[in-house]
Short mmCIF file of C-alpha atoms and ligand atoms in Angstrom, two decimals:
data_model
loop_
_atom_site.label_atom_id
_atom_site.label_comp_id
_atom_site.label_asym_id
_atom_site.label_seq_id
_atom_site.Cartn_x
_atom_site.Cartn_y
_atom_site.Cartn_z
CA MET A 1 0.07 0.16 -0.10
CA ALA A 2 1.63 3.61 -0.56
CA THR A 3 2.04 5.72 1.83
CA GLU A 4 2.69 9.56 1.62
CA GLY A 5 4.93 10.05 4.95
CA HIS A 6 7.47 7.94 6.36
CA ALA A 7 5.88 5.90 8.45
CA ALA A 8 6.23 2.62 6.19
CA VAL A 9 9.38 1.73 8.27
CA ALA A 10 9.07 -1.84 9.25
CA VAL A 11 9.88 -2.43 13.19
CA ALA A 12 12.02 -5.69 14.15
CA GLY A 13 9.70 -7.95 15.69
CA ALA A 14 6.48 -6.85 14.12
CA ALA A 15 6.57 -9.68 11.74
CA ARG A 16 5.41 -12.20 14.53
CA ARG A 17 2.81 -10.33 15.64
CA ARG A 18 -0.78 -10.05 14.61
CA VAL A 19 -3.17 -6.98 15.26
CA LEU A 20 -6.91 -7.33 15.34
CA PHE A 21 -9.13 -4.59 14.18
CA PHE A 22 -13.01 -4.18 14.99
CA PRO A 23 -14.20 -1.10 13.30
CA LEU A 24 -18.22 0.32 14.07
CA PRO A 25 -19.46 -0.32 10.48
CA PHE A 26 -20.23 3.42 9.45
CA GLN A 27 -18.13 4.85 6.73
CA GLY A 28 -16.65 7.84 8.58
CA HIS A 29 -15.80 5.01 10.93
CA ILE A 30 -14.80 2.23 8.50
CA SER A 31 -11.99 4.32 6.75
CA PRO A 32 -9.94 5.81 9.36
CA MET A 33 -9.77 1.99 10.53
CA PHE A 34 -8.57 0.28 7.61
CA HIS A 35 -6.30 3.32 7.22
CA LEU A 36 -4.54 2.39 10.73
CA ALA A 37 -4.60 -1.32 9.66
CA GLY A 38 -2.55 -0.16 6.25
CA VAL A 39 -0.36 1.77 8.29
CA LEU A 40 0.39 -0.87 10.71
CA HIS A 41 0.31 -3.43 8.23
CA ALA A 42 3.08 -1.66 6.55
CA ARG A 43 5.14 -1.93 9.77
CA GLY A 44 5.30 -5.42 9.80
CA PHE A 45 2.08 -6.67 11.78
CA ALA A 46 -0.07 -8.97 10.22
CA VAL A 47 -3.91 -7.75 10.44
CA THR A 48 -7.24 -9.53 10.96
CA VAL A 49 -10.21 -7.49 10.90
CA PHE A 50 -13.29 -8.80 12.53
CA TYR A 51 -16.76 -7.11 11.62
CA PRO A 52 -20.27 -7.58 11.75
CA ASP A 53 -21.47 -10.03 8.96
CA PHE A 54 -24.43 -8.45 7.92
CA PHE A 55 -24.27 -4.45 8.93
CA ASN A 56 -22.01 -2.36 6.11
CA ALA A 57 -19.74 -5.78 5.67
CA PRO A 58 -16.49 -4.82 4.16
CA ASP A 59 -15.30 -6.94 0.64
CA PRO A 60 -12.50 -8.66 1.73
CA SER A 61 -11.44 -9.58 -1.83
CA ARG A 62 -10.69 -5.39 -1.38
CA HIS A 63 -7.84 -5.85 0.99
CA PRO A 64 -6.16 -8.68 -0.13
CA ALA A 65 -3.46 -8.13 2.61
CA PHE A 66 -5.37 -8.69 5.48
CA ASP A 67 -7.40 -11.63 7.21
CA PHE A 68 -11.14 -11.30 7.88
CA VAL A 69 -13.22 -13.03 10.32
CA PRO A 70 -16.95 -12.58 10.36
CA VAL A 71 -18.89 -12.03 13.17
CA PRO A 72 -22.70 -12.46 13.18
CA ASP A 73 -24.96 -9.75 14.03
CA GLY A 74 -27.90 -10.82 14.33
CA ARG A 75 -28.77 -8.77 11.08
CA VAL A 76 -28.53 -5.33 12.90
CA GLY A 77 -29.16 -2.75 10.20
CA ARG A 78 -29.30 1.22 10.55
CA GLY A 79 -32.88 1.21 10.20
CA ASP A 80 -33.47 -1.77 12.57
CA GLY A 81 -31.28 -1.08 15.59
CA ASP A 82 -33.26 -3.14 18.69
CA GLY A 83 -35.63 0.10 19.76
CA ALA A 84 -35.00 2.39 16.29
CA GLY A 85 -37.85 4.64 15.60
CA GLY A 86 -38.46 6.07 12.32
CA ASP A 87 -36.10 8.49 12.63
CA TYR A 88 -32.70 7.51 10.85
CA LEU A 89 -30.52 9.34 13.17
CA GLN A 90 -32.13 7.36 16.15
CA ALA A 91 -31.72 4.13 14.25
CA THR A 92 -28.09 4.53 13.62
CA MET A 93 -27.71 5.02 17.75
CA ALA A 94 -29.72 2.43 18.41
CA SER A 95 -28.22 0.26 15.94
CA ILE A 96 -24.81 0.89 17.68
CA LEU A 97 -26.14 -0.21 20.93
CA ALA A 98 -27.34 -3.55 19.40
CA LEU A 99 -24.41 -3.98 17.62
CA ASN A 100 -22.50 -4.02 20.96
CA ARG A 101 -25.33 -6.46 22.18
CA ARG A 102 -25.81 -8.75 19.30
CA CYS A 103 -21.84 -9.49 18.68
CA GLU A 104 -20.64 -9.91 21.98
CA ALA A 105 -20.92 -14.09 22.31
CA PRO A 106 -20.17 -14.74 18.65
CA PHE A 107 -17.37 -12.53 19.00
CA TRP A 108 -16.30 -14.23 21.97
CA GLN A 109 -16.62 -17.30 19.98
CA ARG A 110 -14.36 -16.11 17.14
CA LEU A 111 -11.96 -14.48 19.30
CA ALA A 112 -11.22 -17.53 21.54
CA ALA A 113 -10.85 -19.94 18.46
CA LEU A 114 -8.37 -17.42 16.63
CA LEU A 115 -6.25 -17.21 19.85
CA GLU A 116 -6.46 -21.39 20.08
CA SER A 117 -4.85 -21.64 16.48
CA SER A 118 -2.81 -18.76 16.13
CA GLY A 119 0.14 -19.77 18.09
CA GLY A 120 0.37 -16.86 20.56
CA ASP A 121 1.08 -14.24 17.91
CA VAL A 122 -2.19 -11.67 18.82
CA ALA A 123 -1.13 -8.51 20.34
CA CYS A 124 -3.75 -6.60 20.77
CA LEU A 125 -7.20 -5.45 19.49
CA VAL A 126 -8.06 -2.26 17.96
CA ALA A 127 -11.56 -1.67 18.30
CA ASP A 128 -13.92 1.13 17.58
CA ALA A 129 -14.38 3.41 20.88
CA HIS A 130 -18.19 2.86 20.41
CA LEU A 131 -17.57 -0.98 21.15
CA LEU A 132 -16.87 -1.27 24.74
CA THR A 133 -18.66 -4.66 25.15
CA LEU A 134 -16.21 -6.08 22.56
CA MET A 135 -13.30 -4.89 23.92
CA ASP A 136 -14.16 -6.25 26.95
CA VAL A 137 -14.63 -9.69 25.68
CA ALA A 138 -11.02 -9.55 24.07
CA ARG A 139 -9.57 -8.42 27.74
CA ARG A 140 -11.62 -11.21 29.26
CA LEU A 141 -9.76 -13.41 26.96
CA GLY A 142 -6.22 -12.07 27.82
CA VAL A 143 -5.79 -9.77 24.59
CA PRO A 144 -4.85 -5.81 25.44
CA ALA A 145 -7.73 -3.50 24.01
CA LEU A 146 -6.61 -0.35 22.37
CA ALA A 147 -9.53 2.45 21.20
CA LEU A 148 -9.48 4.22 17.97
CA ARG A 149 -11.55 7.23 18.45
CA THR A 150 -12.57 8.41 14.53
CA GLY A 151 -13.63 11.79 15.86
CA SER A 152 -11.27 14.73 17.21
CA ALA A 153 -9.68 15.54 20.62
CA ALA A 154 -11.46 18.19 21.13
CA SER A 155 -14.81 16.33 20.63
CA PHE A 156 -13.90 13.40 22.96
CA ARG A 157 -13.21 16.25 25.39
CA ILE A 158 -16.73 16.79 25.05
CA PHE A 159 -17.80 13.11 25.44
CA ALA A 160 -16.03 12.95 29.25
CA ALA A 161 -16.95 16.41 29.94
CA GLN A 162 -20.77 15.09 29.83
CA PRO A 163 -21.19 14.35 33.76
CA MET A 164 -19.44 17.93 35.06
CA LEU A 165 -21.35 20.00 31.85
CA ARG A 166 -24.56 18.70 33.60
CA ASP A 167 -23.18 19.48 37.12
CA GLU A 168 -22.07 22.82 36.39
CA GLY A 169 -25.82 23.65 34.98
CA TYR A 170 -24.82 23.58 31.06
CA LEU A 171 -27.04 20.54 30.50
CA PRO A 172 -29.41 19.54 30.16
CA ALA A 173 -29.60 22.04 27.30
CA ARG A 174 -32.44 25.10 27.57
CA GLU A 175 -33.95 26.54 24.78
CA SER A 176 -33.17 30.10 25.40
CA GLU A 177 -29.57 29.27 26.44
CA LEU A 178 -28.39 27.50 23.58
CA ASP A 179 -25.79 30.38 22.43
CA ALA A 180 -24.28 31.10 26.07
CA PRO A 181 -20.82 30.26 25.71
CA VAL A 182 -19.25 27.30 27.34
CA THR A 183 -16.50 28.50 29.65
CA VAL A 184 -15.26 25.24 31.38
CA LEU A 185 -13.24 23.51 28.07
CA PRO A 186 -10.94 26.30 27.32
CA PRO A 187 -10.03 27.04 24.68
CA ALA A 188 -12.95 25.34 23.02
CA PRO A 189 -15.17 28.33 21.52
CA TYR A 190 -18.35 26.49 22.22
CA ARG A 191 -21.75 27.58 22.99
CA VAL A 192 -24.28 25.27 24.72
CA ARG A 193 -25.46 23.97 21.35
CA ASP A 194 -22.32 22.79 20.55
CA VAL A 195 -21.77 20.43 23.32
CA THR A 196 -25.26 19.11 23.69
CA MET A 197 -24.23 16.75 20.95
CA THR A 198 -28.33 15.96 20.51
CA ALA A 199 -29.26 18.73 18.30
CA GLY A 200 -32.19 17.64 16.27
CA VAL A 201 -33.18 14.38 17.96
CA GLY A 202 -35.81 13.41 20.51
CA GLY A 203 -35.89 12.50 24.14
CA HIS A 204 -35.17 9.02 24.07
CA ALA A 205 -31.97 9.09 21.26
CA GLN A 206 -30.96 11.95 23.67
CA GLU A 207 -30.61 9.47 26.52
CA GLN A 208 -29.14 7.15 23.75
CA ILE A 209 -26.38 9.45 23.01
CA TYR A 210 -25.61 10.01 26.48
CA GLU A 211 -25.19 6.32 26.60
CA ILE A 212 -23.47 5.96 24.11
CA MET A 213 -20.74 9.12 24.92
CA SER A 214 -20.28 7.49 28.72
CA ARG A 215 -20.06 3.94 27.00
CA ALA A 216 -17.09 5.21 24.96
CA VAL A 217 -15.24 7.15 27.97
CA ALA A 218 -15.28 4.14 29.90
CA ALA A 219 -13.90 2.46 26.62
CA VAL A 220 -11.03 4.76 26.68
CA LYS A 221 -10.79 4.73 30.53
CA THR A 222 -10.13 0.59 30.16
CA SER A 223 -8.26 0.64 27.39
CA SER A 224 -4.22 -0.14 26.80
CA GLY A 225 -4.43 3.24 24.65
CA LEU A 226 -6.13 5.97 22.71
CA ILE A 227 -5.27 6.43 19.03
CA LEU A 228 -6.72 9.24 17.65
CA ASN A 229 -6.77 10.89 13.87
CA THR A 230 -5.89 14.26 14.44
CA PHE A 231 -2.48 15.82 14.59
CA HIS A 232 -0.44 18.20 16.78
CA ALA A 233 -0.58 21.13 14.76
CA LEU A 234 -4.46 21.15 14.93
CA GLU A 235 -5.16 20.47 18.24
CA SER A 236 -1.97 20.59 20.59
CA ALA A 237 -3.94 22.18 23.57
CA GLU A 238 -7.16 19.56 23.09
CA LEU A 239 -4.42 16.84 22.95
CA ALA A 240 -2.52 18.18 26.25
CA ALA A 241 -5.60 18.09 27.58
CA LEU A 242 -6.61 14.65 27.08
CA ARG A 243 -3.07 13.35 28.00
CA ARG A 244 -3.72 15.51 31.84
CA ASP A 245 -7.23 13.99 32.33
CA PHE A 246 -6.73 10.33 31.00
CA ASP A 247 -4.49 8.00 32.53
CA VAL A 248 -3.70 6.26 29.21
CA PRO A 249 -1.75 6.89 26.68
CA VAL A 250 -2.55 9.27 23.71
CA PHE A 251 -1.56 8.22 19.95
CA ASP A 252 -2.44 11.58 17.85
CA VAL A 253 -1.50 9.41 14.38
CA GLY A 254 -3.40 11.53 11.80
CA PRO A 255 -4.35 12.43 9.21
CA LEU A 256 -4.58 8.67 9.00
CA HIS A 257 -5.85 9.40 5.04
CA LYS A 258 -2.65 10.44 4.07
CA LEU A 259 -0.79 7.91 5.94
CA SER A 260 -2.53 4.79 4.29
CA PRO A 261 -4.66 5.99 1.15
CA ALA A 262 -7.09 3.05 1.09
CA GLY A 263 -8.81 4.80 -1.94
CA PRO A 264 -11.93 2.88 -3.36
CA ALA A 265 -11.42 -0.26 -1.08
CA ALA A 266 -12.54 1.10 2.13
CA SER A 267 -15.69 3.04 0.99
CA LEU A 268 -19.17 1.09 1.24
CA LEU A 269 -20.38 3.22 -1.86
CA ARG A 270 -19.48 2.94 -5.37
CA GLN A 271 -17.50 5.80 -6.10
CA ASP A 272 -18.30 7.74 -9.41
CA ARG A 273 -14.91 8.60 -10.54
CA GLY A 274 -15.97 9.73 -13.42
CA CYS A 275 -16.32 13.02 -11.55
CA LEU A 276 -12.61 13.51 -11.43
CA GLU A 277 -12.69 14.13 -15.33
CA TRP A 278 -15.28 16.37 -14.98
CA LEU A 279 -12.86 18.31 -12.40
CA ASP A 280 -10.14 18.19 -14.38
CA ALA A 281 -11.79 20.73 -17.40
CA GLN A 282 -12.56 23.12 -14.86
CA SER A 283 -10.61 26.19 -13.74
CA PRO A 284 -8.04 25.99 -11.04
CA ALA A 285 -10.09 26.77 -7.66
CA SER A 286 -13.11 27.42 -9.15
CA VAL A 287 -15.64 24.35 -8.42
CA LEU A 288 -17.55 24.34 -4.91
CA TYR A 289 -17.90 20.46 -3.84
CA VAL A 290 -20.92 20.07 -1.88
CA SER A 291 -21.22 16.63 0.44
CA PHE A 292 -22.82 15.94 3.55
CA GLY A 293 -21.17 12.67 4.39
CA SER A 294 -22.71 9.10 4.79
CA ILE A 295 -25.69 9.95 7.46
CA ALA A 296 -26.88 13.35 7.32
CA SER A 297 -29.82 14.83 5.87
CA MET A 298 -32.48 17.14 4.59
CA ASN A 299 -35.90 17.35 4.52
CA ALA A 300 -37.46 18.15 0.40
CA ALA A 301 -38.06 21.99 1.45
CA GLU A 302 -34.33 22.03 2.03
CA LEU A 303 -33.02 20.35 -0.75
CA VAL A 304 -34.84 22.55 -2.90
CA GLU A 305 -33.51 25.84 -1.19
CA THR A 306 -29.66 24.20 -1.59
CA ALA A 307 -30.51 23.38 -4.82
CA TRP A 308 -31.28 27.30 -5.74
CA GLY A 309 -28.71 28.64 -3.41
CA ILE A 310 -25.97 26.89 -5.59
CA ALA A 311 -27.96 27.56 -8.90
CA ASN A 312 -28.24 31.08 -8.26
CA SER A 313 -24.60 31.78 -6.99
CA GLY A 314 -23.12 30.98 -10.50
CA HIS A 315 -20.31 28.72 -9.48
CA PRO A 316 -19.79 25.19 -10.78
CA PHE A 317 -20.30 23.30 -8.42
CA LEU A 318 -19.71 19.32 -7.88
CA TRP A 319 -22.88 17.78 -5.47
CA VAL A 320 -23.05 14.46 -3.88
CA LEU A 321 -26.96 13.41 -3.63
CA ARG A 322 -26.96 10.29 -1.49
CA PRO A 323 -29.93 8.20 -2.87
CA ASP A 324 -31.47 8.32 0.97
CA LEU A 325 -30.07 12.34 1.79
CA VAL A 326 -33.59 13.28 1.66
CA ARG A 327 -35.69 12.46 4.56
CA GLY A 328 -38.72 10.78 3.61
CA GLY A 329 -38.14 10.41 -0.26
CA ALA A 330 -37.94 7.14 -1.81
CA ALA A 331 -34.04 5.49 -1.67
CA GLN A 332 -32.82 5.22 -4.69
CA GLN A 333 -35.58 7.93 -6.30
CA ALA A 334 -35.04 10.63 -3.96
CA ALA A 335 -32.30 12.21 -6.19
CA ALA A 336 -34.15 11.49 -9.67
CA VAL A 337 -37.37 13.03 -8.25
CA GLY A 338 -35.85 15.82 -5.78
CA LEU A 339 -34.21 18.42 -7.46
CA PRO A 340 -36.63 21.70 -8.25
CA ASP A 341 -37.74 21.81 -12.48
CA GLY A 342 -35.50 24.34 -14.25
CA PHE A 343 -32.27 23.37 -11.93
CA ASP A 344 -30.94 21.20 -14.48
CA THR A 345 -31.69 24.22 -17.47
CA ALA A 346 -30.19 26.89 -14.78
CA THR A 347 -26.79 25.13 -13.89
CA ARG A 348 -26.56 23.51 -17.41
CA GLY A 349 -22.38 22.97 -18.07
CA ARG A 350 -21.32 24.08 -14.83
CA GLY A 351 -22.39 21.38 -12.39
CA ALA A 352 -22.29 17.73 -11.88
CA VAL A 353 -24.14 15.76 -9.64
CA VAL A 354 -23.18 12.09 -8.50
CA SER A 355 -24.42 10.06 -5.64
CA TRP A 356 -20.69 8.99 -4.37
CA ALA A 357 -17.55 10.92 -4.99
CA PRO A 358 -14.10 10.10 -4.15
CA GLN A 359 -14.05 12.48 -1.50
CA ASP A 360 -10.31 12.62 -0.53
CA GLU A 361 -9.30 12.77 -4.53
CA VAL A 362 -12.13 15.52 -5.37
CA LEU A 363 -11.05 18.12 -2.20
CA ALA A 364 -7.01 17.25 -3.06
CA HIS A 365 -8.16 18.07 -7.22
CA ARG A 366 -7.03 21.71 -8.30
CA ALA A 367 -10.47 22.63 -9.18
CA VAL A 368 -11.91 22.56 -6.03
CA GLY A 369 -11.86 25.77 -4.50
CA GLY A 370 -14.60 25.58 -1.57
CA PHE A 371 -16.34 22.30 0.29
CA TRP A 372 -19.97 23.05 1.61
CA THR A 373 -19.84 20.10 4.55
CA HIS A 374 -21.75 18.93 6.96
CA CYS A 375 -18.55 19.05 9.27
CA GLY A 376 -18.47 15.31 10.12
CA TRP A 377 -15.03 14.54 11.71
CA ASN A 378 -13.39 13.16 8.17
CA SER A 379 -14.80 15.35 6.11
CA THR A 380 -13.23 18.18 8.03
CA LEU A 381 -9.73 16.70 8.58
CA GLU A 382 -9.80 16.04 4.57
CA SER A 383 -10.56 19.53 3.91
CA VAL A 384 -8.11 21.22 6.17
CA CYS A 385 -5.73 18.68 4.49
CA ALA A 386 -6.13 19.85 0.90
CA GLY A 387 -6.37 23.02 2.05
CA VAL A 388 -9.65 23.70 0.75
CA PRO A 389 -12.08 26.55 3.04
CA MET A 390 -15.09 25.24 3.99
CA LEU A 391 -19.10 26.52 3.90
CA LEU A 392 -20.63 24.53 7.86
CA ARG A 393 -23.54 23.36 8.08
CA PRO A 394 -23.17 20.93 11.14
CA CYS A 395 -26.34 18.97 11.57
CA PHE A 396 -25.79 16.53 15.13
CA GLY A 397 -23.24 15.09 17.39
CA ASP A 398 -19.67 16.01 16.84
CA GLN A 399 -20.45 18.41 13.70
CA PRO A 400 -21.65 21.66 15.71
CA GLY A 401 -18.19 21.60 17.40
CA ASN A 402 -16.03 20.72 14.70
CA ALA A 403 -17.73 23.76 13.07
CA ARG A 404 -17.02 25.98 15.72
CA TYR A 405 -13.51 24.93 15.58
CA ALA A 406 -12.96 25.52 11.85
CA GLU A 407 -14.36 28.77 12.07
CA HIS A 408 -13.11 30.36 15.14
CA VAL A 409 -10.00 28.85 15.84
CA TRP A 410 -8.68 27.61 12.47
CA ARG A 411 -10.79 30.26 10.42
CA VAL A 412 -10.27 28.29 7.39
CA GLY A 413 -14.70 27.84 7.51
CA LEU A 414 -17.78 30.33 7.57
CA THR A 415 -21.10 28.87 9.14
CA LEU A 416 -23.91 28.58 7.11
CA ASP A 417 -26.51 31.44 8.60
CA THR A 418 -29.38 29.59 9.37
CA ASP A 419 -30.86 32.20 12.08
CA GLY A 420 -30.34 29.20 14.64
CA GLY A 421 -33.63 27.40 13.57
CA GLY A 422 -31.71 25.03 11.15
CA GLU A 423 -33.78 26.16 7.86
CA LEU A 424 -31.94 26.91 4.93
CA GLU A 425 -32.79 29.39 2.68
CA ARG A 426 -31.49 29.45 -0.93
CA GLY A 427 -30.88 33.60 -0.66
CA LYS A 428 -28.22 33.06 2.43
CA VAL A 429 -26.55 30.07 1.06
CA GLU A 430 -26.27 31.89 -2.34
CA SER A 431 -24.55 34.58 -0.74
CA ALA A 432 -22.70 32.36 1.60
CA ILE A 433 -20.91 30.61 -1.19
CA ARG A 434 -19.68 33.91 -2.98
CA ARG A 435 -18.22 34.89 0.49
CA LEU A 436 -16.64 31.52 0.14
CA MET A 437 -15.59 31.50 -3.19
CA GLU A 438 -14.93 35.01 -4.30
CA GLY A 439 -14.60 37.45 -1.17
CA GLU A 440 -11.37 38.40 0.65
CA ASP A 441 -12.91 36.75 3.30
CA GLY A 442 -12.51 33.18 1.70
CA ALA A 443 -9.26 34.33 0.27
CA GLY A 444 -8.18 34.99 4.16
CA MET A 445 -9.77 31.23 4.54
CA ARG A 446 -8.09 29.86 1.72
CA ARG A 447 -4.41 30.82 2.90
CA ARG A 448 -4.89 29.38 6.19
CA ALA A 449 -6.35 26.12 5.31
CA GLY A 450 -2.73 26.22 3.23
CA GLU A 451 -0.82 26.48 6.34
CA LEU A 452 -3.23 23.53 8.01
CA LYS A 453 -2.09 21.46 4.78
CA SER A 454 1.36 22.54 5.23
CA GLY A 455 1.13 21.55 8.89
CA ALA A 456 -0.40 18.31 8.18
CA ALA A 457 2.21 17.60 6.06
CA GLU A 458 4.64 18.67 8.23
CA CYS A 459 3.08 16.38 11.05
CA ILE A 460 3.29 12.97 9.23
CA ALA A 461 6.73 13.36 7.14
CA MET A 462 10.03 11.44 9.02
CA ALA A 463 10.35 12.82 12.60
CA GLY A 464 7.14 15.01 12.56
CA SER A 465 4.95 14.41 15.71
CA SER A 466 2.44 12.04 13.82
CA CYS A 467 5.05 9.58 12.52
CA LEU A 468 6.98 9.65 15.70
CA SER A 469 3.35 9.12 17.62
CA ILE A 470 3.38 6.29 15.21
CA ASP A 471 6.90 5.12 16.60
CA LYS A 472 5.50 5.04 19.91
CA LEU A 473 2.40 3.49 19.07
CA VAL A 474 4.14 0.29 17.48
CA ASN A 475 6.49 0.18 20.50
CA HIS A 476 3.69 0.16 22.90
CA ILE A 477 1.79 -2.66 21.03
CA LEU A 478 4.87 -4.50 21.15
CA SER A 479 5.29 -4.19 24.94
CA LEU A 480 1.98 -5.05 25.85
N1 UDP B 501 -17.12 10.50 1.51
C1 UDP B 501 -16.95 9.64 0.58
N2 UDP B 501 -17.79 10.28 -0.58
C2 UDP B 501 -18.91 10.97 -0.94
C3 UDP B 501 -19.19 11.45 0.59
C4 UDP B 501 -18.16 11.01 1.76
O1 UDP B 501 -16.01 9.03 -0.05
O2 UDP B 501 -19.12 11.09 -1.57
C5 UDP B 501 -16.68 10.14 2.62
C6 UDP B 501 -15.71 11.07 3.07
O3 UDP B 501 -14.45 11.25 2.31
C7 UDP B 501 -15.46 10.88 4.74
C8 UDP B 501 -16.54 9.49 5.02
O4 UDP B 501 -17.18 9.59 3.87
O5 UDP B 501 -14.30 10.17 4.59
C9 UDP B 501 -18.09 10.59 6.07
O6 UDP B 501 -17.22 10.83 7.28
P1 UDP B 501 -17.40 12.15 7.85
O7 UDP B 501 -16.66 11.79 9.50
O8 UDP B 501 -17.23 13.24 7.01
O9 UDP B 501 -18.94 12.04 7.99
P2 UDP B 501 -20.13 10.99 8.56
O10 UDP B 501 -20.63 10.36 7.50
O11 UDP B 501 -19.52 9.98 9.61
O12 UDP B 501 -21.07 11.83 8.92
#
């Protein structure tokens, strides 16, 4: 596997050892886990990936260097997690808890069988921090477990601070105080709405999110180490705070997609690579890339406002319209039926709409000048590492906090004004796109994003902080 940094030197001793991986089966969690597996494989470790056999199962044939063990999950799906209602986000939360429960016994059996047949070469398990139950299984079978958190260091501080935020009276959030500053997590520029993690979800899902966050904190506290897909130049203060507050070693090894590009192999959906050719024909930094990740959704009215805002801005665009992006739309057909009449004609010759893009490559393309994003951590990191400024429209979970950092700390993004109500309006979309793509503000953000891109490159270069962190991680694994 090709690597861009210098983290690929095999370490003596690693060749005999095997690292087990268990990703959470969502795109934003699978990609960094496979990237990490690629990095450790390049250092000489054998890799075995456990995965739920039904829910977003990876295709082993696309990763010939790794071994795979399917774990029956009782057919958990995003729409049918235990207790899930009709709401997509709530169903996602329910499925995380269901996976932990349903995979516990089968994972025990498969791990025990592997340990029996492996001749003692298993060094550790690296599991997603949302898989506490499975990390416990590993420990009970004598396998040390490390946690990979696929979000930012700052967002994990929010997870850990939930009890304190409740004690201090910030949470549960009162509607009238959503914009009040949170002063207890310096240097984070948060308001109350950014630390609730429950924006846009109802009562039952709020409790589920709270449970999911406290389980992730417990997973890290009981782990043999915390691995984070971030880098020192981006989050030095937040990493220092985690090292102070957690009694486990912390490894900042990001940006992982730059160290081990898994490309299409880790993508759950088929990427439309034709859009790269379309980008080839566009002028430098002229195209707005629009994508809301793999989970966020919008209603039909928001889709219409988004479409006309993009059209009226006059800028070339590449828009990822996932088949399930529109809530309540018939999956598969939503993209076809959702775009307003006249949109095609209004944008002819200057737009491309795809159902899934090779995002990493799109953002690195010279034609892309801005990214309208939902602020998922992978998207944020990928944008920063490509030097692309962002139009920010966070939806839920860690996304509002990521947006705050992008706008107020790194100053590489501009939040789309939705009057706090979350509703999109075409005029505001149009002027925000113009500010990002044309104005002085946009130029400043692009310059600062370029600086962060250089910072990321230094971190993954030989003797850079992420490269050294990977060295430490390798030695740590060998010492367990
Ligand atoms: N992604 C992609 N093609 C797309 C849209 C998204 O490959 O058309 C990838 C993107 O590069 C990122 C991941 O999907 O790595 C989304 O993760 P993120 O944390 O940004 O958001 P989530 O989907 O978890 O909300």
